[in-house]
Amino acid sequence: MSSSTLPLFPLNTVVFPGGKLPLRIFEQRYLDMVKRAIADGTPFGICAIREGTESGTPAVPYAVGTCVQVTDWDMPETGILHIETRAQERFVIRSTRVEAGGLLVGNVDDVSAEPAVGVPDDLELAVEILRHIISEYGSSHFPSPHAFENAVWVGYRLSEVLPLKHATKQNLLEMNDSVTRLRILTEFLKKQIN
């Protein structure tokens, strides 16, 4: 497990490894952070807000977040940056500090990636529903490669798109057991169907 310093972007969203997240950046502290990330090719961390709000005083984030890399950007008008990001590995925040400009910076440890695991037969419903969602919304919202046979990938993608409470999504992100995650999601899906 390696430790590093990472600029943090607390948001009212949970992003899962392998996912895409478009962002509209307009606060100066985040414009500066994203410009550095683009110039240096470095990631920043997105973590869900535990207390506080997205703008103004730095919010208190949950301890587990996800590194993202900027994959594309555009500035359609002065002072507003549109970026596309791709989520990478998870991290755990060990400590934070607020820089002079209001940017939250964390000392973080990487969380090792979950190893690929096959989808158990009794959880195939989750795969069927995810296939349906992807065909409905278009695969451009779901970065390739698609790994329907991998419980980790299926669980992450369903966690992103299902209408789950914020705290539930955070719990699913923090979990290190892909089959348990998929079992929880399948139970949720069964309740929606019945």
Protein backbone atom coordinates (compact mmCIF):
# COMPACT_ATOMS: atom_id res chain seq x y z
CA MET A 1 0.00 0.00 0.00
CA SER A 2 1.54 3.30 -1.04
CA SER A 3 0.94 6.69 0.57
CA SER A 4 0.74 9.97 -1.31
CA THR A 5 -0.61 13.50 -1.18
CA LEU A 6 -3.72 14.07 -3.27
CA PRO A 7 -5.85 17.15 -3.95
CA LEU A 8 -9.43 16.31 -2.96
CA PHE A 9 -12.72 17.31 -4.56
CA PRO A 10 -15.62 16.61 -2.16
CA LEU A 11 -18.87 16.14 -4.13
CA ASN A 12 -22.43 14.95 -3.58
CA THR A 13 -21.64 11.84 -5.60
CA VAL A 14 -19.81 8.54 -5.25
CA VAL A 15 -17.60 7.47 -8.16
CA PHE A 16 -16.51 3.85 -8.62
CA PRO A 17 -13.26 2.55 -10.18
CA GLY A 18 -13.54 2.25 -13.95
CA GLY A 19 -16.42 4.72 -14.21
CA LYS A 20 -16.71 7.99 -16.12
CA LEU A 21 -17.67 11.25 -14.46
CA PRO A 22 -18.20 14.52 -16.33
CA LEU A 23 -17.67 17.63 -14.20
CA ARG A 24 -18.34 21.32 -14.62
CA ILE A 25 -15.67 23.30 -12.76
CA PHE A 26 -16.08 26.98 -11.88
CA GLU A 27 -14.70 27.55 -8.35
CA GLN A 28 -11.19 28.99 -8.51
CA ARG A 29 -9.62 26.40 -6.17
CA TYR A 30 -10.90 23.58 -8.39
CA LEU A 31 -10.03 25.37 -11.64
CA ASP A 32 -6.44 25.63 -10.37
CA MET A 33 -6.45 21.98 -9.24
CA VAL A 34 -7.78 20.71 -12.60
CA LYS A 35 -5.38 22.89 -14.62
CA ARG A 36 -2.47 21.35 -12.64
CA ALA A 37 -3.89 17.85 -13.13
CA ILE A 38 -4.15 18.42 -16.90
CA ALA A 39 -0.70 20.02 -17.20
CA ASP A 40 1.05 17.35 -15.10
CA GLY A 41 -1.09 14.35 -16.06
CA THR A 42 -1.75 13.70 -12.36
CA PRO A 43 -4.94 12.45 -10.69
CA PHE A 44 -7.07 14.09 -8.03
CA GLY A 45 -9.42 12.47 -5.56
CA ILE A 46 -13.20 12.56 -5.55
CA CYS A 47 -14.88 11.74 -2.27
CA ALA A 48 -18.50 11.95 -1.22
CA ILE A 49 -19.43 14.68 1.24
CA ARG A 50 -20.13 13.47 4.78
CA GLU A 51 -20.81 16.97 6.18
CA GLY A 52 -21.08 20.35 4.46
CA THR A 53 -21.73 21.47 0.89
CA GLU A 54 -19.94 21.39 -2.48
CA SER A 55 -19.15 25.11 -2.57
CA GLY A 56 -17.79 27.53 0.02
CA THR A 57 -16.09 26.19 3.14
CA PRO A 58 -14.34 22.85 2.43
CA ALA A 59 -16.74 19.98 3.18
CA VAL A 60 -15.88 17.03 5.39
CA PRO A 61 -15.46 14.02 3.08
CA TYR A 62 -15.95 10.33 3.76
CA ALA A 63 -12.61 8.60 4.36
CA VAL A 64 -12.74 6.43 1.22
CA GLY A 65 -12.76 8.04 -2.22
CA THR A 66 -11.61 7.35 -5.76
CA CYS A 67 -8.74 8.80 -7.81
CA VAL A 68 -9.76 10.22 -11.18
CA GLN A 69 -7.73 11.18 -14.23
CA VAL A 70 -8.85 13.93 -16.62
CA THR A 71 -9.44 12.35 -20.05
CA ASP A 72 -10.84 15.35 -21.91
CA TRP A 73 -11.58 19.01 -21.27
CA ASP A 74 -13.15 22.07 -22.85
CA MET A 75 -13.64 25.69 -21.77
CA PRO A 76 -16.83 26.81 -23.59
CA GLU A 77 -16.83 30.10 -21.68
CA THR A 78 -14.28 31.96 -19.59
CA GLY A 79 -14.07 30.66 -16.04
CA ILE A 80 -16.04 27.47 -16.62
CA LEU A 81 -14.18 24.26 -17.39
CA HIS A 82 -15.96 21.11 -18.58
CA ILE A 83 -13.94 17.96 -17.97
CA GLU A 84 -14.38 14.23 -18.50
CA THR A 85 -12.75 12.01 -15.91
CA ARG A 86 -12.09 8.29 -15.64
CA ALA A 87 -12.09 6.77 -12.17
CA GLN A 88 -9.10 4.68 -11.12
CA GLU A 89 -8.27 3.06 -7.80
CA ARG A 90 -9.80 3.79 -4.41
CA PHE A 91 -7.94 5.49 -1.57
CA VAL A 92 -8.31 6.02 2.17
CA ILE A 93 -7.74 9.50 3.62
CA ARG A 94 -5.39 9.40 6.62
CA SER A 95 -5.33 13.18 7.26
CA THR A 96 -6.33 16.42 5.52
CA ARG A 97 -5.27 20.05 5.42
CA VAL A 98 -6.79 23.10 3.75
CA GLU A 99 -4.47 25.11 1.49
CA ALA A 100 -4.53 28.92 1.40
CA GLY A 101 -6.91 28.97 -1.61
CA GLY A 102 -9.40 26.67 0.15
CA LEU A 103 -8.37 23.43 -1.59
CA LEU A 104 -8.60 20.33 0.57
CA VAL A 105 -5.49 18.12 0.32
CA GLY A 106 -5.30 14.64 1.79
CA ASN A 107 -2.55 12.29 2.82
CA VAL A 108 -3.93 9.08 1.38
CA ASP A 109 -3.15 5.37 1.14
CA ASP A 110 -4.11 3.44 -1.99
CA VAL A 111 -6.65 0.65 -1.55
CA SER A 112 -5.53 -2.33 -3.60
CA ALA A 113 -7.81 -3.16 -6.52
CA GLU A 114 -10.26 -6.00 -6.01
CA PRO A 115 -9.24 -9.09 -7.98
CA ALA A 116 -11.62 -10.14 -10.76
CA VAL A 117 -14.16 -12.72 -9.58
CA GLY A 118 -16.74 -14.59 -11.62
CA VAL A 119 -20.43 -13.76 -11.17
CA PRO A 120 -22.13 -16.57 -9.21
CA ASP A 121 -25.04 -18.22 -11.06
CA ASP A 122 -27.60 -17.04 -8.48
CA LEU A 123 -26.62 -13.40 -9.20
CA GLU A 124 -27.03 -13.51 -13.00
CA LEU A 125 -30.08 -11.22 -12.67
CA ALA A 126 -27.66 -8.35 -11.93
CA VAL A 127 -25.79 -9.01 -15.19
CA GLU A 128 -29.05 -9.18 -17.21
CA ILE A 129 -30.26 -5.86 -15.79
CA LEU A 130 -26.91 -4.17 -16.35
CA ARG A 131 -26.88 -5.37 -19.99
CA HIS A 132 -30.36 -3.87 -20.39
CA ILE A 133 -29.31 -0.54 -18.80
CA ILE A 134 -26.26 -0.29 -21.07
CA SER A 135 -28.27 -1.07 -24.21
CA GLU A 136 -30.84 1.54 -23.10
CA TYR A 137 -28.40 4.37 -22.30
CA GLY A 138 -25.65 3.56 -24.76
CA SER A 139 -22.24 2.09 -24.11
CA SER A 140 -20.60 5.55 -24.33
CA HIS A 141 -21.71 6.07 -20.71
CA PHE A 142 -19.93 2.87 -19.72
CA PRO A 143 -16.24 2.83 -20.68
CA SER A 144 -14.88 -0.26 -22.40
CA PRO A 145 -13.89 -2.94 -21.86
CA HIS A 146 -17.22 -4.28 -20.62
CA ALA A 147 -16.63 -7.20 -18.24
CA PHE A 148 -20.02 -8.80 -17.65
CA GLU A 149 -18.33 -11.95 -16.32
CA ASN A 150 -16.52 -9.99 -13.58
CA ALA A 151 -18.48 -9.44 -10.34
CA VAL A 152 -16.27 -6.44 -9.47
CA TRP A 153 -17.07 -4.59 -12.72
CA VAL A 154 -20.78 -5.49 -12.68
CA GLY A 155 -21.11 -4.39 -9.05
CA TYR A 156 -19.33 -1.08 -9.64
CA ARG A 157 -21.42 -0.23 -12.71
CA LEU A 158 -24.73 -1.09 -11.01
CA SER A 159 -23.70 0.86 -7.90
CA GLU A 160 -23.20 3.93 -10.11
CA VAL A 161 -26.52 3.83 -11.94
CA LEU A 162 -29.07 2.46 -9.48
CA PRO A 163 -31.12 4.97 -7.45
CA LEU A 164 -29.46 4.18 -4.13
CA LYS A 165 -29.02 6.46 -1.14
CA HIS A 166 -25.73 8.33 -0.92
CA ALA A 167 -24.66 6.45 2.22
CA THR A 168 -25.49 3.09 0.59
CA LYS A 169 -23.33 3.90 -2.44
CA GLN A 170 -20.51 4.92 -0.09
CA ASN A 171 -20.82 1.60 1.79
CA LEU A 172 -20.67 -0.27 -1.52
CA LEU A 173 -17.52 1.67 -2.48
CA GLU A 174 -15.85 0.85 0.84
CA MET A 175 -16.61 -2.86 0.55
CA ASN A 176 -13.80 -5.22 -0.51
CA ASP A 177 -16.01 -8.20 -1.29
CA SER A 178 -17.38 -8.03 -4.82
CA VAL A 179 -19.77 -10.97 -4.43
CA THR A 180 -21.34 -9.50 -1.27
CA ARG A 181 -21.68 -6.15 -3.07
CA LEU A 182 -23.40 -7.89 -5.99
CA ARG A 183 -25.66 -9.83 -3.61
CA ILE A 184 -26.80 -6.57 -1.96
CA LEU A 185 -27.46 -5.00 -5.37
CA THR A 186 -29.36 -8.07 -6.57
CA GLU A 187 -31.61 -7.96 -3.47
CA PHE A 188 -32.28 -4.27 -4.19
CA LEU A 189 -33.15 -5.11 -7.84
CA LYS A 190 -35.50 -7.93 -6.80
CA LYS A 191 -37.41 -5.51 -4.52
CA GLN A 192 -37.78 -3.04 -7.43
CA ILE A 193 -39.08 -5.75 -9.75
CA ASN A 194 -41.68 -7.20 -7.32
